[in-house]
XYZ file of C-alpha atoms in Angstrom:
445
model
C 236.027 -23.609 78.829
C 234.143 -26.114 76.649
C 231.719 -28.655 77.987
C 232.242 -32.191 76.656
C 229.707 -33.382 74.120
C 228.391 -36.925 74.272
C 228.257 -38.756 70.947
C 225.215 -37.622 68.987
C 222.613 -39.772 67.326
C 220.903 -38.635 64.088
C 218.863 -35.414 64.385
C 215.733 -35.857 66.474
C 212.266 -34.719 65.317
C 212.656 -31.296 66.947
C 215.746 -30.380 64.910
C 214.996 -27.605 62.464
C 211.455 -27.059 63.722
C 210.443 -23.697 65.192
C 210.198 -25.047 68.754
C 213.865 -25.820 69.399
C 217.043 -24.303 67.976
C 218.020 -25.932 64.681
C 221.217 -27.219 66.301
C 219.271 -29.390 68.776
C 220.359 -33.049 68.749
C 219.502 -36.065 70.925
C 222.226 -37.772 72.932
C 222.334 -41.483 73.737
C 221.901 -40.701 77.416
C 218.420 -39.307 76.810
C 219.788 -35.780 76.976
C 219.643 -33.063 74.318
C 222.524 -31.001 72.992
C 222.021 -27.422 71.796
C 224.837 -25.665 69.990
C 226.871 -28.824 70.511
C 226.573 -28.706 74.312
C 224.653 -31.055 76.615
C 221.738 -29.365 78.372
C 222.101 -31.528 81.484
C 225.781 -30.630 81.735
C 224.880 -26.956 81.401
C 222.435 -27.374 84.284
C 225.184 -28.940 86.403
C 227.770 -26.300 85.532
C 225.683 -23.141 85.759
C 222.933 -24.283 88.128
C 219.206 -23.963 87.657
C 217.135 -22.193 86.667
C 219.310 -21.109 83.748
C 218.665 -19.769 80.285
C 220.597 -21.066 77.287
C 220.883 -18.988 74.094
C 222.078 -20.538 70.837
C 224.192 -17.859 69.149
C 223.942 -19.476 65.707
C 220.140 -19.537 65.974
C 220.032 -15.829 66.801
C 222.288 -15.006 63.876
C 220.411 -17.279 61.501
C 217.090 -15.739 62.393
C 218.461 -12.222 61.993
C 219.744 -13.205 58.545
C 216.339 -14.616 57.619
C 214.843 -11.134 57.933
C 217.774 -9.475 56.163
C 217.390 -11.951 53.291
C 213.615 -11.549 53.091
C 213.762 -7.729 53.153
C 217.187 -6.714 51.796
C 216.118 -3.115 51.130
C 214.360 -2.604 54.482
C 215.683 -1.579 57.871
C 215.467 -4.542 60.266
C 215.503 -3.295 63.868
C 215.868 -5.921 66.583
C 213.349 -5.189 69.357
C 215.596 -5.184 72.419
C 212.727 -5.519 74.887
C 212.519 -9.211 73.970
C 215.980 -9.851 75.437
C 218.986 -7.577 75.603
C 222.573 -8.147 76.647
C 225.919 -6.933 75.402
C 226.409 -10.141 73.446
C 222.972 -9.895 71.831
C 223.692 -6.291 70.858
C 226.966 -7.344 69.245
C 225.336 -10.222 67.369
C 222.572 -8.122 65.826
C 225.030 -5.362 64.937
C 227.307 -7.831 63.186
C 224.318 -9.199 61.282
C 223.521 -5.715 59.970
C 220.424 -5.001 62.056
C 219.354 -1.788 63.714
C 218.209 -1.731 67.342
C 214.889 -0.751 68.894
C 215.066 0.343 72.571
C 212.435 1.715 74.914
C 214.283 3.055 77.968
C 217.400 4.902 79.014
C 218.684 1.629 80.478
C 218.448 -0.231 77.173
C 219.893 2.787 75.390
C 222.824 3.021 77.783
C 223.613 -0.677 77.387
C 223.631 -0.236 73.617
C 225.940 2.758 73.915
C 228.317 0.919 76.269
C 228.383 -1.945 73.771
C 229.422 0.424 71.000
C 226.274 0.047 68.923
C 226.042 2.829 66.293
C 223.632 5.438 67.679
C 222.317 6.350 64.249
C 220.935 2.796 63.948
C 218.941 3.051 67.197
C 215.197 3.713 67.398
C 213.825 4.916 70.768
C 210.267 3.933 71.652
C 208.100 4.496 74.710
C 204.638 5.785 75.557
C 205.952 7.732 78.556
C 209.522 8.790 77.937
C 211.012 10.658 80.871
C 213.013 13.874 80.421
C 216.088 11.782 81.254
C 215.201 9.284 78.500
C 215.001 12.098 75.964
C 218.171 13.791 77.226
C 220.122 10.561 76.906
C 218.740 9.921 73.423
C 219.757 13.399 72.262
C 223.136 13.209 73.981
C 223.932 9.907 72.313
C 222.527 10.935 68.933
C 219.950 8.198 68.319
C 218.778 7.901 64.744
C 215.015 7.989 65.368
C 212.740 8.898 68.275
C 209.181 7.604 68.025
C 206.750 10.244 69.266
C 203.861 8.609 71.093
C 201.764 11.552 72.315
C 201.152 15.208 71.510
C 202.693 16.328 74.811
C 205.951 14.681 73.832
C 206.320 16.947 70.798
C 206.944 20.152 72.733
C 208.895 18.306 75.422
C 211.334 16.906 72.897
C 211.636 20.135 70.926
C 212.398 22.073 74.110
C 215.376 19.821 74.862
C 216.929 20.214 71.433
C 220.172 22.228 71.455
C 220.259 25.334 69.212
C 220.850 24.510 65.578
C 220.186 20.783 66.039
C 217.424 18.759 64.413
C 216.152 15.355 65.518
C 214.583 12.831 63.194
C 211.307 11.481 64.553
C 208.535 9.049 63.655
C 204.939 9.384 64.812
C 203.285 6.297 66.232
C 199.749 6.023 64.942
C 196.923 3.623 65.791
C 195.255 2.199 62.676
C 192.331 0.570 64.505
C 193.276 -3.068 63.803
C 192.730 -5.818 66.378
C 195.600 -8.311 66.169
C 197.565 -10.315 68.719
C 197.261 -13.431 70.828
C 195.913 -11.720 73.979
C 193.981 -8.544 74.700
C 196.872 -7.216 76.789
C 199.189 -7.167 73.759
C 196.831 -5.756 71.107
C 198.269 -2.315 70.542
C 196.790 -1.484 67.132
C 193.343 -0.677 68.504
C 191.946 2.505 69.984
C 191.459 2.782 73.723
C 194.921 1.636 74.857
C 197.964 3.590 75.933
C 200.091 3.570 72.782
C 200.092 5.971 69.855
C 197.578 8.375 68.349
C 194.479 7.114 66.518
C 193.982 7.791 62.835
C 190.228 7.764 63.381
C 189.075 11.078 64.824
C 192.027 13.043 63.453
C 194.380 12.823 66.454
C 197.249 11.464 64.360
C 196.825 14.158 61.718
C 196.751 16.881 64.368
C 200.009 15.560 65.824
C 201.623 15.614 62.373
C 200.704 19.284 62.014
C 202.231 20.056 65.406
C 205.482 18.260 64.587
C 205.750 20.041 61.243
C 205.471 23.300 63.189
C 208.583 22.459 65.219
C 211.692 23.494 63.240
C 213.951 21.379 65.491
C 212.069 18.161 64.704
C 212.229 16.408 61.338
C 209.260 14.110 60.823
C 210.513 11.343 58.529
C 207.563 8.960 58.651
C 204.876 7.019 60.479
C 205.152 4.120 62.882
C 202.632 1.553 64.039
C 202.792 -1.657 66.047
C 199.740 -3.903 65.956
C 200.448 -6.294 68.807
C 202.265 -9.535 69.593
C 202.115 -13.162 68.440
C 200.484 -12.288 65.106
C 200.630 -15.312 62.794
C 198.582 -14.078 59.844
C 199.509 -11.525 57.190
C 196.046 -9.961 56.946
C 196.503 -7.422 59.779
C 199.762 -6.145 58.287
C 198.218 -5.778 54.822
C 195.307 -3.849 56.301
C 197.752 -1.625 58.204
C 199.616 -0.825 54.983
C 196.372 0.236 53.307
C 195.388 2.509 56.174
C 198.826 4.049 56.621
C 199.380 4.759 52.925
C 195.959 6.376 52.763
C 197.009 8.581 55.690
C 200.305 9.424 53.968
C 198.358 10.520 50.884
C 196.045 12.658 53.011
C 199.013 14.303 54.730
C 200.631 15.023 51.367
C 197.470 16.656 50.071
C 196.972 18.722 53.217
C 200.541 19.677 54.125
C 202.413 19.235 50.821
C 204.882 16.778 52.360
C 205.860 13.204 51.574
C 207.594 11.033 54.121
C 210.456 8.670 53.215
C 209.949 6.054 55.960
C 207.255 3.668 57.180
C 207.792 1.518 60.280
C 205.320 -1.361 60.623
C 206.681 -2.604 63.965
C 206.854 -6.288 64.775
C 204.700 -8.774 66.659
C 205.633 -11.803 64.547
C 204.423 -15.116 65.985
C 206.635 -18.012 67.045
C 205.702 -21.525 68.182
C 205.582 -22.437 71.859
C 204.055 -25.873 71.254
C 203.970 -28.257 68.303
C 201.433 -27.077 65.744
C 201.446 -23.419 66.758
C 201.309 -21.145 63.695
C 204.471 -19.219 62.859
C 204.940 -16.142 60.685
C 207.294 -16.649 57.734
C 209.539 -13.643 56.909
C 209.659 -14.454 53.194
C 205.873 -14.617 52.915
C 205.588 -11.423 54.953
C 208.065 -9.685 52.647
C 206.273 -10.736 49.469
C 202.793 -9.825 50.663
C 203.581 -6.618 52.541
C 206.039 -5.070 50.101
C 203.709 -5.954 47.243
C 200.796 -4.268 48.985
C 202.935 -1.255 49.859
C 203.970 -0.781 46.224
C 200.379 -1.246 45.052
C 198.916 1.276 47.485
C 201.633 3.858 46.828
C 201.005 3.569 43.091
C 197.293 3.980 43.698
C 197.836 7.276 45.517
C 200.765 8.474 43.427
C 203.236 8.319 46.305
C 206.894 7.284 46.285
C 207.384 3.977 48.107
C 208.809 4.747 51.568
C 211.637 2.709 53.037
C 210.156 -0.022 55.208
C 211.255 -0.763 58.764
C 210.237 -3.880 60.695
C 211.037 -4.740 64.306
C 211.374 -8.481 64.999
C 212.308 -9.256 68.597
C 210.595 -12.406 69.847
C 210.943 -14.016 66.389
C 214.746 -13.716 66.592
C 215.378 -14.360 70.289
C 212.520 -16.638 71.345
C 213.302 -19.902 69.526
C 217.025 -19.435 70.227
C 216.475 -19.864 73.983
C 215.951 -22.877 76.233
C 215.125 -22.603 79.947
C 216.496 -25.256 82.313
C 214.904 -26.144 85.651
C 215.514 -28.801 88.281
C 212.614 -30.701 89.811
C 212.221 -30.094 93.553
C 209.039 -32.018 94.313
C 206.396 -34.242 92.722
C 202.917 -34.299 94.221
C 199.689 -36.026 93.209
C 196.604 -34.396 94.650
C 193.030 -33.802 93.533
C 193.527 -36.153 90.616
C 196.420 -34.089 89.223
C 200.182 -34.501 89.251
C 202.185 -31.394 90.083
C 205.880 -31.189 89.261
C 207.459 -28.299 91.181
C 210.690 -26.768 89.879
C 213.231 -24.302 91.232
C 212.081 -21.398 89.074
C 208.686 -20.047 88.184
C 206.940 -16.745 87.694
C 209.995 -14.788 88.846
C 211.923 -15.863 85.736
C 208.893 -16.370 83.457
C 205.770 -14.376 84.300
C 204.161 -14.925 80.887
C 201.899 -17.873 81.821
C 200.511 -15.866 84.752
C 200.122 -12.694 82.659
C 198.827 -14.115 79.388
C 197.961 -17.755 79.976
C 200.779 -18.884 77.687
C 201.325 -22.635 77.366
C 204.777 -24.170 76.924
C 206.417 -27.420 75.891
C 208.458 -29.231 78.587
C 210.902 -32.120 78.130
C 212.958 -34.266 80.495
C 216.690 -34.058 79.725
C 219.724 -35.752 81.246
C 218.426 -39.306 81.435
C 216.383 -41.765 79.406
C 213.092 -43.057 80.774
C 211.029 -46.032 79.646
C 208.153 -45.116 81.962
C 204.825 -44.380 80.264
C 204.064 -40.696 79.956
C 201.473 -39.085 82.183
C 199.904 -35.659 82.220
C 201.520 -33.265 84.673
C 201.348 -29.582 85.555
C 204.740 -27.959 86.000
C 204.582 -25.324 88.717
C 207.028 -22.852 90.200
C 208.345 -22.351 93.704
C 206.608 -19.072 94.490
C 203.826 -18.358 96.949
C 201.131 -17.888 94.308
C 198.534 -20.406 93.139
C 198.939 -18.901 89.671
C 202.653 -19.735 89.552
C 202.212 -22.319 86.800
C 204.819 -22.750 84.059
C 203.087 -25.386 81.934
C 199.741 -27.147 82.282
C 198.913 -30.678 81.220
C 202.238 -31.605 79.641
C 203.301 -35.199 78.993
C 206.224 -36.211 81.224
C 207.568 -39.673 82.096
C 205.670 -41.338 84.915
C 208.873 -41.766 86.909
C 209.701 -38.032 86.999
C 211.414 -37.313 90.319
C 213.272 -34.663 92.318
C 216.658 -33.896 90.828
C 215.550 -34.346 87.233
C 216.263 -31.552 84.770
C 213.470 -30.153 82.613
C 214.031 -28.112 79.455
C 211.557 -25.564 78.087
C 212.103 -24.418 74.482
C 211.134 -21.083 72.903
C 212.389 -19.372 76.060
C 214.650 -16.671 74.650
C 212.188 -13.771 74.624
C 210.184 -11.995 77.323
C 211.316 -14.272 80.125
C 214.674 -13.068 81.418
C 213.769 -9.566 80.207
C 210.608 -9.613 82.369
C 212.137 -11.465 85.321
C 211.845 -10.191 88.883
C 213.237 -11.011 92.305
C 209.862 -12.041 93.736
C 210.262 -13.840 97.080
C 213.869 -12.566 96.910
C 214.738 -15.293 94.447
C 217.529 -14.004 92.243
C 217.185 -13.777 88.481
C 218.783 -16.640 86.529
C 221.949 -16.513 84.443
C 222.071 -16.508 80.648
C 224.526 -18.840 78.939
C 225.482 -18.713 75.250
C 226.287 -21.896 73.359
C 228.103 -22.078 70.043
C 230.083 -24.804 68.263
C 230.376 -27.037 71.311
C 231.356 -24.298 73.751
C 229.417 -22.522 76.507
C 230.104 -19.129 78.025
C 228.328 -17.009 80.595
C 226.652 -13.854 79.236
C 224.699 -12.698 82.299
C 225.570 -14.016 85.747
C 223.032 -15.218 88.294
C 221.651 -12.572 90.637
C 222.874 -13.514 94.110
C 221.513 -12.980 97.601
C 224.320 -10.470 98.109
C 223.076 -8.529 95.062
C 219.626 -8.400 96.595
C 220.874 -7.457 100.068
C 223.052 -4.657 98.704
C 220.011 -2.741 97.476
C 218.505 -2.626 100.973
C 220.341 0.321 102.563
C 218.655 0.013 105.963
C 216.871 2.613 108.025
């Protein structure tokens, strides 16, 4: 069923910017429409909190990477947000899929995604994870530790051979927060190049006839806006490829540089451009391979947040407004259960009133959640109309990645639904988690 669309005015300043989906338009009521559908009407129909995903934005962003790197393998990082619809969209846009658990893998399989286009990650894959990957025939398994080599080889059926990548750590600090910098030594992912651990793991994999090592993998971190870290990674990884060729007489046909591409959460935030990335990184890769006399490996990149994040808008309803200690707090019906990122990483968001026009002067407010934690803050010091009141609907852009996927049922508050919008129509992708869902998991004494 379609939701009616109020007559649109000309595109507002957000349209086409990285913060909001490109389809975003202002309505004369003071509301916004995304994908041709009123956000306030979505809040009324599906309740709040809710997450809205613009299908056209997802597809457009997937195409941006395909256009920038037509000869590369673009693997959507499912950990950002995964649903059956998202899996279908990225498949139809020609992308591969990066998963990191048996649950994500099973959802991909149930959705009919081609197994040979799936890459399985994980620093601690369980035996069940590996069994499922082998049973389904995934295209690549990324080996993250030396212990995983023998574990995987032991599960291989006689006569079979699994293609694998080795995740290496190039010793590059990049990312918006220390908790998401995965290209440096001393964290849980991968095997460092420095000290020879990565080279030792290569030798072990080459000694396993049931494993086919096809290349190297690295992931530097998250929210990386500059190209410098990726260029440095290319230099270090190609040098390692040359060293492995000289020592083991092998050349590898693939190089996976991971993802971590920055998006904007507030006006002015730097954003990584796929076309600039493609020009700089592929140029450096060709240059370094020529320097060492290596064939240029096929590049893989793994955008997740960059595709899903700006396609999503979170909707909340105001429950209370309180002024205390010289600050104004606007409490909403969601919080850290549906978006733990501000509490985990100190992320700051943009917030906008939708559903009505207001002529009241703006004032600084802190938007907080409903949970029993002082750190349950969704957005600090945002400008909201001075007449903000209970019942109002607030919209938060750049909400499509690492919010629903990281959601919990803290305080036994169910996880929100996900609604897709496209060409003036809205449809439910993931239903709201109900109290009955939560009760059904408690089996009693």
